[in-house]
Each structure stands twice: as C-alpha cells, then as structure tokens.
Amino acid sequence: MLKDLFGKKRKFATVPTDSSRMQQVPVIEQKEVPEGLMHKCSHCGSIHYSKDLEKNLKVCKSCQHHFILSSTERVQSLLDNGWFIEEFDADLLSNNPLQFPGYEEKLEQDKEKTNLNEAVITGQGLLKGQPVILGVMDSRFRMGSMGSVVGEKITRAIERAKERKLPFILFSASGGARMQEGMISLMQMAKTSAALAQLSNERVLFISVMTNPTTGGVSASFASLGDINIAEPGALIGFAGRRIIEQTIRQELPKDFQTAEFLLKNGQLDMVVHRKEMRDKLAQLVAMHTVWEGA
Amino acid sequence: MATDLSFEKPLVELQDKIKELRKFTEEKGIDFTDEVIRLEAKAKNLAEQIYGNLTPWQRVQISRHPERPTTLDYIGHIFTDFVEMHGDRLYGDDLSIVGGIARLEGRPVTVIGHQKGKDTKENISRNFGMAHPEGYRKALRLMKQADKFNRPIITFINTQGAYPGKAAEERGQSEAIARNLLEMANLSVPVICVVMGEGGSGGALAISVGNYIYMLENSIYSVISPEGAAALLWKDSTLAMRAAESMKITAPDLLDLGIIDEMIPEPFGGAHRDVVKQSQSIKESLLRGLEELLPMSPEELKTQRYNKFKQIGTFKALS
Ligand SMILES: [Zn+2]
C-alpha cells in the first residue's frame, strides 16, 4: 500500500557492491522525486509532500540530502528569471564516430527521457543582475558522460567567457568519459582544460561547482580547475571508482570516502555550499571579482 | 629469452625446429641444409602472416609484453648525459614516473616518462608504472623547469592508468591530472609525446598534452582498458578482445581518427625484439618533429597545441 503511494522504486544505473553506500550516495536515480503527491526520502526515510520538496530545491528537510536536479531545474534555481538570456549551441548533437554498437539507440532513449539534446546546457544569463556564462551538466543523460558534444559545448562556453570577459560557472554532474566515443572522449579532457588555460591567462574568473556525481575524466579535468572549487553537500567526487579502489588495495574504505566533505577535509575544495545558499554565494563571489573602482 | 605470446606459438615452434636441425647439422654431421632453407622460408612467411595482420587484441598483448622497452631503456639509447631529477617538492618522489635533463644530439631537453619495472621487485617499487598525484606533480615541476630554461620536452607514455588508491584520492589524483592538462597547454616550449606501451586513460593523458603525439605501432591508447570497458558495457571482462576491436585503441586506428600525429613502425614482432633499432626510429621522429617545432614562437606553439586539441571531436547540428 504505502509503496504504491510513493511511486516507483529507486533505480540505480550502476549497482554498488556495498549497500551502505547505496543509501549514502545514490549514484544515478532515474527519477529521484516522482510526480506523486508524497515522497519518501531514499536517504533517511522521512516522508514529505512532493510540492514541499520542490519548493525546498529537492533537498530533504529532515536529513538535508540533496537529490539530483535536472539541468533545467538547476538553471531555474540560479539565474534571474530562471533561464538563460542566450542559450549556446543547443543544436549540437552527438554522432557515432567509432560506429559503436548500440550507441545511437542509447542517445535516442536519453533524448526522449530527458528532453535534452546532450548532457550539458550552456548559456549566458544574469546572476542577481550580474552577467555570467553558465554551464550545467545533467547526469540523467548518458550519466552526464563527456563525449564530443559535451566537450565542445563546454569549450565554446569557455571561449565565449574569454571573449566577453564574463565569469564562467560550471556545475559538473558526470560519471566521467563517454566510453562509446573512445579516445575522442578522453581528448575532451585536454581540450576543455586547454580552453581553461586561456581563460585563466585572461584573468577571467572560473568557479567550478561539483554536484553528485563528479567522477572520472570530468573530475580529472575542468571540474578540478576552478579558481574556486565548490561542492554540494554529500556529492560523490573522485577519480577512480570506489569498487576498483577496494579491489586494488584490498581494504574497505571509510563511509565518507570521496564525498564533498571528505574532499574538503583533504584540502581539495574551497567550500561545501548548501543548495539553498548556492545562488547567494555565487553572486557574492562574482561581485567580489568585478573591478573595484573605489567607494 | 623473449616471453612468447600465444599467437606467436606456431612461429616459435617452427623457429625451434630450425634451430634443432642446425644443431644436428653441426653436431652430427648430417646435412639438413635443404630442409633448413625450406623451413626458414616457411617461417618468414608465417611471421609476415602473423605480424603483418596483428589484431587489436594482439597489439594489446604486445604493448603489455613484460619485455617491452621502458622509458629508461629508450632514454639510454636515444639521449646522452641523462641526469635524473626527483620529487614533487610537495609530498614525495613517485618512482612510477621518471624525469630529468638529457641531451638529444647535443641539445639539452627535458625527458619525462612512466616507468614500469623489469621484474616483480622493481615493479613493486615503481608501482607498475601507475602514478600517484606526486608523480604527476613531479612531471609538472620538471616541465615548468624546462619552460623556464627554454628546453623542449619529450614525454614517454606507458601506464595502465593513474593509480586507483585511497591515498591517491586523498592527495587529489583528479586535481593533479587536471592541473597537468591545463599547465601543459600553457607551455611555451615544444612538447612531443611518444606513447610507447599502454596509454591508459587520464593517467596517460596527464603527460600527453603535446604539440605532436606519436605512437609506436603496437602501442595502445585508450579511455579505459579493454577489460574495464567490457566489464562496464557488457558486464563481462572476458569480452576484452571484443572491446579492443570496438574501441579503436591501436596506433593505426588513432592515426585514422586524427588523434595522433604519427605512427612509428616497430621491428617485426615488437619493440622488444630490437630495442636499438626501435630507439633509432623514435630518435629520427623526434628530431624531425623538433626541427618543425623549434622555429615556432612561444605563442605559435601554444596556438598550434590548442588548435590541435580543439579540433578533436565529431558532432552534427540539429537540422
Ligand atoms: Zn532525508
């Protein structure tokens, strides 16, 4: 009975071996918050009205667990009027450079499921009146993996930030490289990082915000290269997968391993910022990087 | 004696037979010359058949051959006056990456590369060529030193990947790799990268942002190991052979895709069969590459490098 009321079961794109972690960090949930009237927190089990959860930016009021936001919801939560003034390169689509079996079908499925063309959206908008270039990845599309289109859209967004001398903010949410594009995918790491080198040379601000999950090739390229590195609470962030590390070192890893808090403790982040404070914090930081012309 | 790979077996058996017949001819005075000549022709044919049509999976095996020449082997044969430098000045000295200054035909250059061990003991001390953050940070320190003193940089790539360990994550494996990608894009000296064994994902890329990327004929360069890809895509790591075919990880494939700039041929059977000859052909490629890059200004070098990576990627526009 209760089960029915709370809609679909959680679905996991990958199956973590260790069940405690499954509760702690759901890797990818197809539909984190069902359309139903009520919602049960997958993290602490408390029950909320779905409407309230939406209002609370999909953060559980009881345990503060941050559920995954779609890229459009993220833009809504950040920019003035809830959307870009100018969206960039929305028409770029992946093709199948390696003729990898089944890749096109998977892209089609995700397009239908998410209503997106690819795993990142980019554009220019206003953050409390300040123009910024913003990119937001979407982990629901091919796990947010980086193929040609993701790499190209991010690179072009960085190039525009450089030309327009506007701060660049990027929200990462990605499982890493997109295997079906092989080496072309790996090279997007070098490409985006090289673009950031140019942005940095022009002394334009880049703020990287890592959300759940930011792993593999995305973590090992642009996501780690912010002038300021921020993460959302509880986000899974790391280079290698937990299971691979456990198999390699034959040792169980601590519960908080590769969480935002773990990275903060180890000196890899400037701060962990609650979703409800994100817009204010980013606006404040951007404002402090505008040219100071005196009182 | 070389460790033979399974697909080489028929050839090895034939070569053993030839050796035996020769020994017979010498020791027992029975003349097998005709038979030897016949078998040698057959062996030559068979070798051409095997090595002339290597499958991606066979190249994977050669790239991982336990006797595959290492960075220090090539440094010894290609350069003179090598002075090794140690440490990242932040945490420690990672022996899975070696680096220092050497001369290439007299010109001082900085050489950096992954270093696998020759035996189990050395492999343990070198962590099988899988670097921690301090390895990448040592490499970066040496690259910035090269930049300061206007020395070209040569890197050798041969790693399964960055080490997937607890300490590596704690010390910022992601950041170390990412930082190298950014900083290498900014270098104002020529950078040539040679993938000469396994080019394993981010751990390989972290010292591979160059003006030119060369690959030895039987090297591989991949976003994930064939075993890892098979496990992830088909939940079955035994399908690694199939993954190796689908993922386009060999030098000929990557040359076709425009990912690398040049494929350096290997001696018949692989680099380990003739390290001197292999070193010579790498050296020739390096000298040719430097001749093209050295006249370029710092800005031109950076622009060339940027454009090289910028153009990698395929997509279509919504019609
Ligand atoms: Zn909760």
PDB file of C-alpha atoms and ligand atoms in Angstrom, chain A residues 40-46 48 59-65 67, ligand 1:
ATOM      1  CA  LYS A  40       9.785   9.254   0.800  1.00  0.00           C
ATOM      2  CA  CYS A  41      13.412  10.288   1.234  1.00  0.00           C
ATOM      3  CA  SER A  42      15.623   7.484  -0.027  1.00  0.00           C
ATOM      4  CA  HIS A  43      18.296   8.637   2.382  1.00  0.00           C
ATOM      5  CA  CYS A  44      16.553   8.959   5.772  1.00  0.00           C
ATOM      6  CA  GLY A  45      13.120   7.528   5.042  1.00  0.00           C
ATOM      7  CA  SER A  46      11.125  10.578   6.109  1.00  0.00           C
ATOM      8  CA  HIS A  48       7.371  14.874   2.578  1.00  0.00           C
ATOM      9  CA  VAL A  59      16.687  18.922  -0.543  1.00  0.00           C
ATOM     10  CA  CYS A  60      15.229  16.675   2.168  1.00  0.00           C
ATOM     11  CA  LYS A  61      14.106  18.869   5.074  1.00  0.00           C
ATOM     12  CA  SER A  62      14.850  16.144   7.605  1.00  0.00           C
ATOM     13  CA  CYS A  63      18.329  14.969   6.624  1.00  0.00           C
ATOM     14  CA  GLN A  64      19.430  17.660   4.123  1.00  0.00           C
ATOM     15  CA  HIS A  65      20.106  15.032   1.469  1.00  0.00           C
ATOM     16  CA  PHE A  67      18.572  14.960  -4.580  1.00  0.00           C
TER      17      PHE A  67
HETATM   18 ZN    ZN C   1      16.092  12.646   4.125  1.00  0.00          ZN
END
